[in-house]
């Protein structure tokens, strides 16, 4: 009897022996599971799953990941070919060095902006508001930057102060207040779901789905930031400032300008600090931020350069005033206390005792770059300025003979040169800037 049970156990035949039925059934189940796993391992993975992994973009909101449902591969390919005929460059190990927006490419930019972010920001904001705006915050830092490095960024300029004030006054004349201007031209704040929808649509337009990690947060002094995190291009968006009609301008700023110029820079002979030194390149700022800021307002109905103007003005005034004085002073342009607080923090970051005059001057680079580019807009090759990577407009003519120009990434809004130039003229007109004025200021 025992021999018969052993003989037929692999077939699962029922054997009338106490305790033996359970053992045979378990072995049979294990055998079928083993066969199933073996057969599945031999099957080729479906094309649909491979494409899904390749184009998937990870969105993070408040620490959680949201992966949008993929579209069919055929539909995705058609859109991609339609919007971008240029092949994507292969990932390069130098990405983290060549991609950042900073002007010196020595790695200092990322470090200093991290070092000058106060660790006790919320605590000091609460004290400031409780004191009815009469308390000068005392900021603390986890990794204070070296005094010599901070001193490099503490010299404010008044070169374009008149223009910055004029731009803001023009805006207020038309809209009455910044808050009305924001609502009328920016539209309503977007939900996280709608932000994702806009970002995905823009990435499809530029053919860069799957290349950029996107984070949504409220813990950001700026409206958005393009950085490299663990070797991955990362776009961080401040959801508290993401407005319906301004979001695409922000994407043109961060992706269409910073990201594309960073990617193109990887293939150029000056893609490292030593390469830039060898070819005697000028700092890429103020061109980098000036160009990105122009693209932020490029297609607006009223392309007022409000933000760049207010940042320029606030930095200069911070170099002459305490935090409390600065807060009161910019009240003539911005009424909302929370918005004023943000601008004052940006101008005073890096300083511990804000009762003293002093500034972090980096934010003046936006208006500075805008006005320089507008001054020379007729002679700048904007297509080449993007294709050459992180270079100043002043170096384009000298470098074009040395550059790699094949397979460069250029955003869709630069494809129609005539339309692009028309919008630059509109920016000049709306902000009442004249060529004569700019020639007198910039030469």
Short mmCIF file of C-alpha atoms in Angstrom, two decimals:
data_model
loop_
_atom_site.label_atom_id
_atom_site.label_comp_id
_atom_site.label_asym_id
_atom_site.label_seq_id
_atom_site.Cartn_x
_atom_site.Cartn_y
_atom_site.Cartn_z
CA UNK A 1 0.00 0.00 0.00
CA UNK A 2 2.81 2.40 0.91
CA UNK A 3 4.52 1.66 -2.39
CA UNK A 4 1.37 2.49 -4.31
CA UNK A 5 1.04 5.82 -2.52
CA UNK A 6 4.57 6.81 -3.42
CA UNK A 7 4.14 5.70 -6.99
CA UNK A 8 1.06 7.82 -7.67
CA UNK A 9 1.75 10.79 -5.36
CA UNK A 10 3.00 12.99 -8.22
CA UNK A 11 -0.34 12.57 -9.95
CA UNK A 12 -2.25 13.68 -6.89
CA UNK A 13 -4.16 10.39 -6.79
CA UNK A 14 -6.20 10.04 -3.68
CA UNK A 15 -4.76 7.35 -1.39
CA UNK A 16 -6.68 6.14 1.64
CA UNK A 17 -3.95 6.44 4.20
CA UNK A 18 -4.19 8.63 7.35
CA UNK A 19 -2.04 11.79 7.17
CA UNK A 20 -0.85 11.18 3.64
CA UNK A 21 -3.52 13.18 1.69
CA UNK A 22 -2.43 16.62 3.04
CA UNK A 23 1.23 15.96 2.24
CA UNK A 24 0.49 14.90 -1.34
CA UNK A 25 -1.78 17.92 -1.96
CA UNK A 26 0.89 20.41 -0.73
CA UNK A 27 3.58 18.85 -2.88
CA UNK A 28 1.29 18.95 -5.90
CA UNK A 29 0.57 22.69 -5.35
CA UNK A 30 4.27 23.47 -4.97
CA UNK A 31 5.03 21.57 -8.17
CA UNK A 32 2.39 23.51 -10.19
CA UNK A 33 3.63 26.85 -8.76
CA UNK A 34 7.17 25.97 -9.76
CA UNK A 35 6.09 25.11 -13.32
CA UNK A 36 4.08 28.36 -13.59
CA UNK A 37 7.01 30.52 -12.46
CA UNK A 38 9.34 28.76 -14.86
CA UNK A 39 7.02 29.31 -17.82
CA UNK A 40 6.48 33.00 -16.94
CA UNK A 41 10.21 33.63 -16.69
CA UNK A 42 10.62 32.47 -20.30
CA UNK A 43 7.99 34.87 -21.66
CA UNK A 44 9.30 38.15 -23.22
CA UNK A 45 8.15 41.31 -21.42
CA UNK A 46 5.45 43.22 -23.26
CA UNK A 47 6.37 46.33 -25.26
CA UNK A 48 3.70 48.30 -23.44
CA UNK A 49 5.31 47.78 -20.03
CA UNK A 50 8.76 48.77 -21.31
CA UNK A 51 7.44 52.00 -22.81
CA UNK A 52 5.55 52.81 -19.63
CA UNK A 53 8.70 52.62 -17.56
CA UNK A 54 10.67 54.66 -20.05
CA UNK A 55 8.31 57.62 -20.27
CA UNK A 56 6.99 57.62 -16.71
CA UNK A 57 7.47 60.86 -14.76
CA UNK A 58 7.45 60.72 -10.99
CA UNK A 59 5.44 63.45 -9.30
CA UNK A 60 5.86 63.96 -5.58
CA UNK A 61 3.31 65.90 -3.55
CA UNK A 62 3.83 66.22 0.19
CA UNK A 63 6.07 63.18 0.30
CA UNK A 64 3.88 60.84 -1.74
CA UNK A 65 4.41 59.72 -5.32
CA UNK A 66 1.79 60.08 -8.04
CA UNK A 67 2.34 58.24 -11.30
CA UNK A 68 -0.16 59.33 -13.96
CA UNK A 69 -1.69 56.62 -16.12
CA UNK A 70 0.29 56.19 -19.36
CA UNK A 71 -1.24 56.72 -22.76
CA UNK A 72 -1.00 54.01 -25.44
CA UNK A 73 2.56 53.73 -26.85
CA UNK A 74 1.45 54.50 -30.41
CA UNK A 75 -0.23 57.77 -29.37
CA UNK A 76 2.76 58.80 -27.31
CA UNK A 77 5.19 58.20 -30.15
CA UNK A 78 3.15 60.23 -32.62
CA UNK A 79 3.05 63.25 -30.30
CA UNK A 80 6.74 63.04 -29.54
CA UNK A 81 7.76 62.94 -33.18
CA UNK A 82 5.40 65.81 -33.95
CA UNK A 83 6.84 68.17 -31.33
CA UNK A 84 10.50 67.23 -31.40
CA UNK A 85 12.39 65.80 -34.36
CA UNK A 86 15.73 66.01 -32.57
CA UNK A 87 17.05 62.87 -30.86
CA UNK A 88 17.59 63.10 -27.14
CA UNK A 89 21.21 63.11 -25.93
CA UNK A 90 22.34 60.19 -23.84
CA UNK A 91 22.63 60.84 -20.09
CA UNK A 92 26.04 62.22 -19.19
CA UNK A 93 27.94 61.87 -15.91
CA UNK A 94 28.68 65.61 -15.93
CA UNK A 95 24.99 66.47 -15.61
CA UNK A 96 25.22 67.69 -12.03
CA UNK A 97 28.07 70.06 -12.91
CA UNK A 98 26.77 71.43 -16.19
CA UNK A 99 23.11 71.68 -15.45
CA UNK A 100 22.87 74.12 -12.53
CA UNK A 101 21.81 77.71 -13.21
CA UNK A 102 24.70 79.35 -11.38
CA UNK A 103 27.17 81.59 -13.12
CA UNK A 104 30.57 80.23 -12.11
CA UNK A 105 30.18 76.46 -12.60
CA UNK A 106 32.47 75.78 -9.66
CA UNK A 107 29.73 74.17 -7.58
CA UNK A 108 29.46 77.20 -5.26
CA UNK A 109 26.02 78.28 -6.44
CA UNK A 110 24.15 75.29 -5.12
CA UNK A 111 26.08 75.29 -1.85
CA UNK A 112 25.60 78.97 -1.09
CA UNK A 113 21.86 78.96 -1.79
CA UNK A 114 21.51 76.01 0.58
CA UNK A 115 23.73 77.59 3.20
CA UNK A 116 21.86 80.92 3.28
CA UNK A 117 18.40 79.44 3.82
CA UNK A 118 17.43 80.18 7.46
CA UNK A 119 16.56 77.15 9.58
CA UNK A 120 14.28 79.15 11.91
CA UNK A 121 12.22 80.85 9.20
CA UNK A 122 8.74 79.93 10.50
CA UNK A 123 9.63 80.77 14.09
CA UNK A 124 10.95 84.22 13.14
CA UNK A 125 7.98 84.89 10.85
CA UNK A 126 5.62 84.23 13.76
CA UNK A 127 7.56 86.61 16.02
CA UNK A 128 7.65 89.26 13.28
CA UNK A 129 3.88 89.12 12.72
CA UNK A 130 3.11 89.00 16.45
CA UNK A 131 5.21 92.14 16.94
CA UNK A 132 3.09 93.93 14.33
CA UNK A 133 6.03 94.08 11.87
CA UNK A 134 8.35 95.94 14.30
CA UNK A 135 10.74 93.07 15.10
CA UNK A 136 13.88 92.50 13.00
CA UNK A 137 14.30 88.72 12.53
CA UNK A 138 17.44 87.03 13.81
CA UNK A 139 18.09 84.24 11.33
CA UNK A 140 19.99 81.04 12.07
CA UNK A 141 21.73 78.75 9.57
CA UNK A 142 22.66 75.07 9.65
CA UNK A 143 25.78 75.61 7.53
CA UNK A 144 26.67 79.30 7.50
CA UNK A 145 28.48 80.30 4.34
CA UNK A 146 31.93 81.78 4.56
CA UNK A 147 31.90 85.56 5.18
CA UNK A 148 34.16 86.10 2.16
CA UNK A 149 31.74 84.21 -0.11
CA UNK A 150 28.72 86.07 1.27
CA UNK A 151 30.54 89.38 0.84
CA UNK A 152 30.77 88.65 -2.89
CA UNK A 153 26.96 88.71 -3.05
CA UNK A 154 26.32 91.71 -0.83
CA UNK A 155 26.93 94.54 -3.26
CA UNK A 156 23.69 95.97 -4.66
CA UNK A 157 23.53 98.09 -7.81
CA UNK A 158 21.30 101.09 -8.57
CA UNK A 159 22.05 101.01 -12.31
CA UNK A 160 18.49 100.03 -13.29
CA UNK A 161 16.69 101.37 -10.21
CA UNK A 162 14.81 104.00 -12.21
CA UNK A 163 13.58 101.39 -14.71
CA UNK A 164 12.49 98.99 -11.96
CA UNK A 165 10.39 101.67 -10.23
CA UNK A 166 8.90 102.82 -13.54
CA UNK A 167 7.84 99.26 -14.48
CA UNK A 168 6.05 98.80 -11.14
CA UNK A 169 4.36 102.20 -11.31
CA UNK A 170 3.09 101.44 -14.84
CA UNK A 171 1.61 98.18 -13.58
CA UNK A 172 -0.12 99.90 -10.65
CA UNK A 173 -1.46 102.64 -12.90
CA UNK A 174 -3.21 100.04 -15.03
CA UNK A 175 -4.38 97.58 -12.36
CA UNK A 176 -4.56 99.66 -9.17
CA UNK A 177 -2.67 97.13 -7.02
CA UNK A 178 -0.38 94.17 -7.37
CA UNK A 179 -3.09 91.87 -6.04
CA UNK A 180 -5.47 92.93 -8.83
CA UNK A 181 -2.70 92.56 -11.40
CA UNK A 182 -1.97 89.04 -10.10
CA UNK A 183 -5.63 87.99 -10.24
CA UNK A 184 -6.34 89.61 -13.62
CA UNK A 185 -3.26 88.32 -15.47
CA UNK A 186 -2.34 85.21 -13.47
CA UNK A 187 -5.81 83.79 -12.99
CA UNK A 188 -6.80 81.45 -10.19
CA UNK A 189 -4.49 79.18 -8.22
CA UNK A 190 -4.31 75.65 -9.59
CA UNK A 191 -4.95 72.40 -7.76
CA UNK A 192 -2.19 69.79 -7.74
CA UNK A 193 -4.12 67.71 -10.27
CA UNK A 194 -4.35 70.63 -12.70
CA UNK A 195 -0.69 71.52 -12.19
CA UNK A 196 0.20 67.97 -13.18
CA UNK A 197 -2.03 68.21 -16.27
CA UNK A 198 -0.35 71.46 -17.42
CA UNK A 199 3.16 70.14 -16.77
CA UNK A 200 2.50 66.90 -18.63
CA UNK A 201 1.06 68.80 -21.61
CA UNK A 202 4.10 71.09 -21.75
CA UNK A 203 6.55 68.19 -21.51
CA UNK A 204 4.78 66.43 -24.37
CA UNK A 205 5.05 69.64 -26.39
CA UNK A 206 8.80 69.83 -25.79
CA UNK A 207 9.38 66.08 -26.19
CA UNK A 208 10.92 65.66 -22.74
CA UNK A 209 8.50 63.30 -20.98
CA UNK A 210 10.35 60.97 -18.64
CA UNK A 211 13.48 63.14 -18.44
CA UNK A 212 12.57 65.33 -15.46
CA UNK A 213 11.40 64.47 -11.95
CA UNK A 214 8.76 66.91 -10.69
CA UNK A 215 8.08 67.80 -7.05
CA UNK A 216 5.17 69.89 -5.80
CA UNK A 217 5.78 71.75 -2.54
CA UNK A 218 4.88 74.84 -0.53
CA UNK A 219 8.32 75.12 1.08
CA UNK A 220 10.07 77.23 -1.55
CA UNK A 221 11.02 80.91 -1.58
CA UNK A 222 10.79 81.09 -5.37
CA UNK A 223 7.96 80.02 -7.66
CA UNK A 224 9.94 77.11 -9.05
CA UNK A 225 13.45 75.74 -9.17
CA UNK A 226 15.33 73.49 -11.61
CA UNK A 227 18.15 71.58 -9.93
CA UNK A 228 19.92 68.21 -10.06
CA UNK A 229 19.08 65.75 -7.27
CA UNK A 230 21.06 62.49 -7.21
CA UNK A 231 22.00 63.00 -10.84
CA UNK A 232 18.38 63.57 -11.98
CA UNK A 233 17.05 66.88 -13.38
CA UNK A 234 14.42 67.92 -10.85
CA UNK A 235 11.77 70.61 -11.21
CA UNK A 236 10.32 71.80 -7.90
CA UNK A 237 7.10 73.84 -8.18
CA UNK A 238 5.67 76.03 -5.42
CA UNK A 239 1.96 75.15 -5.48
CA UNK A 240 1.04 78.25 -3.48
CA UNK A 241 2.07 80.49 -6.42
CA UNK A 242 1.05 78.28 -9.38
CA UNK A 243 -1.53 80.34 -11.26
CA UNK A 244 -3.49 79.27 -14.31
CA UNK A 245 -2.12 81.77 -16.85
CA UNK A 246 1.41 81.99 -15.43
CA UNK A 247 2.27 78.31 -15.14
CA UNK A 248 3.33 77.79 -18.74
CA UNK A 249 5.57 80.85 -18.51
CA UNK A 250 7.24 79.25 -15.50
CA UNK A 251 7.73 76.03 -17.51
CA UNK A 252 9.29 78.03 -20.38
CA UNK A 253 11.58 79.58 -17.75
CA UNK A 254 12.65 76.35 -16.04
CA UNK A 255 12.42 73.71 -18.79
CA UNK A 256 12.50 75.66 -22.05
CA UNK A 257 15.46 77.75 -20.90
CA UNK A 258 17.41 76.33 -17.94
CA UNK A 259 16.91 72.63 -18.74
CA UNK A 260 17.50 72.83 -22.50
CA UNK A 261 20.56 75.07 -22.17
CA UNK A 262 21.90 72.72 -19.49
CA UNK A 263 21.37 69.63 -21.67
CA UNK A 264 22.94 71.31 -24.71
CA UNK A 265 25.90 72.40 -22.61
CA UNK A 266 26.82 68.75 -21.96
CA UNK A 267 27.93 68.25 -25.56
CA UNK A 268 30.05 71.40 -25.82
CA UNK A 269 33.83 71.71 -25.30
CA UNK A 270 33.10 74.07 -22.37
CA UNK A 271 30.94 71.59 -20.41
CA UNK A 272 33.29 71.76 -17.40
CA UNK A 273 34.92 74.47 -15.35
CA UNK A 274 38.30 73.81 -16.97
CA UNK A 275 36.68 73.96 -20.42
CA UNK A 276 35.07 77.31 -19.65
CA UNK A 277 38.39 78.64 -18.43
CA UNK A 278 40.23 77.34 -21.49
CA UNK A 279 37.80 79.06 -23.87
CA UNK A 280 37.67 82.20 -21.70
CA UNK A 281 33.90 82.19 -21.33
CA UNK A 282 32.16 85.00 -19.53
CA UNK A 283 29.82 84.03 -16.64
CA UNK A 284 26.54 82.69 -18.01
CA UNK A 285 24.65 85.12 -15.76
CA UNK A 286 23.03 87.59 -16.17
CA UNK A 287 22.22 86.10 -19.61
CA UNK A 288 20.86 82.83 -18.18
CA UNK A 289 18.32 84.36 -15.78
CA UNK A 290 17.55 87.29 -18.08
CA UNK A 291 16.64 84.98 -20.96
CA UNK A 292 14.56 82.73 -18.67
CA UNK A 293 12.72 85.75 -17.25
CA UNK A 294 11.86 87.03 -20.72
CA UNK A 295 10.44 83.59 -21.55
CA UNK A 296 8.30 83.72 -18.39
CA UNK A 297 6.27 86.65 -19.76
CA UNK A 298 6.77 86.02 -23.48
CA UNK A 299 3.16 85.29 -24.50
CA UNK A 300 1.29 87.23 -21.82
CA UNK A 301 -1.34 89.75 -22.86
CA UNK A 302 0.33 92.34 -20.61
CA UNK A 303 3.98 91.22 -20.28
CA UNK A 304 4.89 93.56 -17.41
CA UNK A 305 8.31 92.78 -15.93
CA UNK A 306 6.88 93.23 -12.45
CA UNK A 307 8.62 90.41 -10.59
CA UNK A 308 12.09 91.14 -11.97
CA UNK A 309 11.60 94.84 -11.21
CA UNK A 310 10.42 94.26 -7.62
CA UNK A 311 13.29 91.84 -6.91
CA UNK A 312 15.81 94.38 -8.23
CA UNK A 313 14.29 97.19 -6.18
CA UNK A 314 13.98 95.12 -2.99
CA UNK A 315 17.62 94.04 -3.07
CA UNK A 316 18.85 97.60 -3.47
CA UNK A 317 16.64 98.87 -0.64
CA UNK A 318 17.75 95.96 1.59
CA UNK A 319 21.34 97.13 1.20
CA UNK A 320 20.26 100.47 2.72
CA UNK A 321 17.62 99.37 5.28
CA UNK A 322 16.79 97.03 8.12
CA UNK A 323 14.23 94.24 7.64
CA UNK A 324 11.42 96.29 9.25
CA UNK A 325 12.20 99.36 7.18
CA UNK A 326 12.32 97.28 4.00
CA UNK A 327 8.99 95.63 4.84
CA UNK A 328 7.34 99.04 5.25
CA UNK A 329 9.01 100.47 2.15
CA UNK A 330 7.83 97.83 -0.33
CA UNK A 331 4.32 98.20 1.09
CA UNK A 332 3.77 100.92 -1.51
CA UNK A 333 3.99 98.22 -4.18
CA UNK A 334 2.67 95.09 -2.41
CA UNK A 335 -0.05 95.14 0.25
CA UNK A 336 -0.23 91.47 1.24
CA UNK A 337 2.00 90.94 4.35
CA UNK A 338 2.87 87.34 3.44
CA UNK A 339 4.05 88.31 -0.03
CA UNK A 340 6.08 91.19 1.41
CA UNK A 341 7.64 88.83 3.94
CA UNK A 342 8.79 86.48 1.15
CA UNK A 343 10.43 89.29 -0.82
CA UNK A 344 12.18 90.66 2.28
CA UNK A 345 13.49 87.21 3.25
CA UNK A 346 14.92 86.71 -0.24
CA UNK A 347 16.72 90.06 -0.06
CA UNK A 348 17.99 89.53 3.53
CA UNK A 349 18.89 85.81 3.37
CA UNK A 350 22.41 85.02 4.48
CA UNK A 351 22.32 87.72 7.17
CA UNK A 352 21.88 86.89 10.84
CA UNK A 353 21.00 90.27 12.37
CA UNK A 354 18.54 91.84 9.93
CA UNK A 355 18.36 95.07 11.90
CA UNK A 356 21.48 96.07 9.96
CA UNK A 357 21.52 97.22 6.31
CA UNK A 358 22.64 94.40 4.04
CA UNK A 359 21.44 92.23 1.16
CA UNK A 360 21.95 89.10 -0.86
CA UNK A 361 22.31 90.63 -4.31
CA UNK A 362 21.65 87.62 -6.57
CA UNK A 363 18.05 88.63 -7.30
CA UNK A 364 19.15 91.72 -9.22
CA UNK A 365 20.38 89.43 -11.99
CA UNK A 366 16.89 88.97 -13.47
CA UNK A 367 16.19 92.57 -14.50
CA UNK A 368 19.86 93.12 -15.34
CA UNK A 369 19.82 90.18 -17.77
CA UNK A 370 16.45 91.13 -19.28
CA UNK A 371 17.53 94.67 -20.12
CA UNK A 372 20.88 93.56 -21.57
CA UNK A 373 19.19 91.03 -23.86
CA UNK A 374 16.53 93.53 -24.95
CA UNK A 375 19.27 96.07 -25.66
CA UNK A 376 20.98 93.69 -28.13
CA UNK A 377 17.90 91.72 -29.27
CA UNK A 378 18.38 92.62 -32.96
CA UNK A 379 21.88 91.13 -33.10
CA UNK A 380 21.49 88.07 -30.84
CA UNK A 381 20.97 84.66 -32.48
CA UNK A 382 18.51 83.28 -29.91
CA UNK A 383 18.41 79.83 -31.50
CA UNK A 384 22.20 79.56 -31.21
CA UNK A 385 22.19 81.11 -27.73
CA UNK A 386 20.14 78.10 -26.55
CA UNK A 387 22.01 75.50 -28.63
CA UNK A 388 25.44 76.55 -27.33
CA UNK A 389 24.47 75.82 -23.73
CA UNK A 390 25.37 77.86 -20.67
CA UNK A 391 26.98 80.80 -22.42
CA UNK A 392 26.59 84.57 -22.32
CA UNK A 393 25.04 86.31 -25.33
CA UNK A 394 28.38 88.16 -25.59
CA UNK A 395 30.24 84.92 -26.41
CA UNK A 396 27.90 83.47 -29.06
CA UNK A 397 29.60 84.86 -32.19
CA UNK A 398 33.07 83.92 -30.92
CA UNK A 399 32.10 80.36 -29.95
CA UNK A 400 29.82 79.29 -32.80
CA UNK A 401 32.76 78.04 -34.88
CA UNK A 402 33.94 75.80 -32.03
CA UNK A 403 30.54 74.50 -30.97
CA UNK A 404 28.75 71.22 -31.57
CA UNK A 405 25.50 72.29 -33.24
CA UNK A 406 24.03 68.96 -34.38
CA UNK A 407 21.13 67.42 -32.44
CA UNK A 408 20.78 70.36 -30.07
CA UNK A 409 17.54 70.81 -28.13
CA UNK A 410 15.67 74.04 -28.85
CA UNK A 411 12.24 74.81 -27.28
CA UNK A 412 9.15 75.07 -29.47
CA UNK A 413 8.65 78.80 -28.86
CA UNK A 414 11.99 79.59 -30.53
CA UNK A 415 11.10 77.84 -33.78
CA UNK A 416 9.24 80.85 -35.21
CA UNK A 417 11.84 83.64 -35.12
CA UNK A 418 9.50 86.32 -36.48
CA UNK A 419 6.84 85.68 -33.84
CA UNK A 420 9.48 85.55 -31.11
CA UNK A 421 10.86 88.96 -32.09
CA UNK A 422 7.35 90.45 -32.20
CA UNK A 423 6.82 89.45 -28.58
CA UNK A 424 10.15 91.00 -27.56
CA UNK A 425 8.95 94.25 -29.12
CA UNK A 426 5.71 93.98 -27.16
CA UNK A 427 7.68 93.58 -23.90
CA UNK A 428 9.57 96.77 -24.77
CA UNK A 429 6.35 98.62 -25.52
CA UNK A 430 4.32 97.52 -22.47
CA UNK A 431 7.16 98.35 -20.07
CA UNK A 432 7.86 101.65 -21.88
CA UNK A 433 11.48 100.80 -22.58
CA UNK A 434 13.16 102.55 -25.49
CA UNK A 435 16.24 101.63 -27.51
CA UNK A 436 17.75 105.03 -26.82
CA UNK A 437 17.33 104.56 -23.08
CA UNK A 438 18.90 101.09 -23.16
CA UNK A 439 21.82 102.27 -25.36
CA UNK A 440 22.59 104.99 -22.82
CA UNK A 441 22.53 102.47 -19.94
CA UNK A 442 24.23 99.48 -21.58
CA UNK A 443 27.21 99.81 -23.90
#
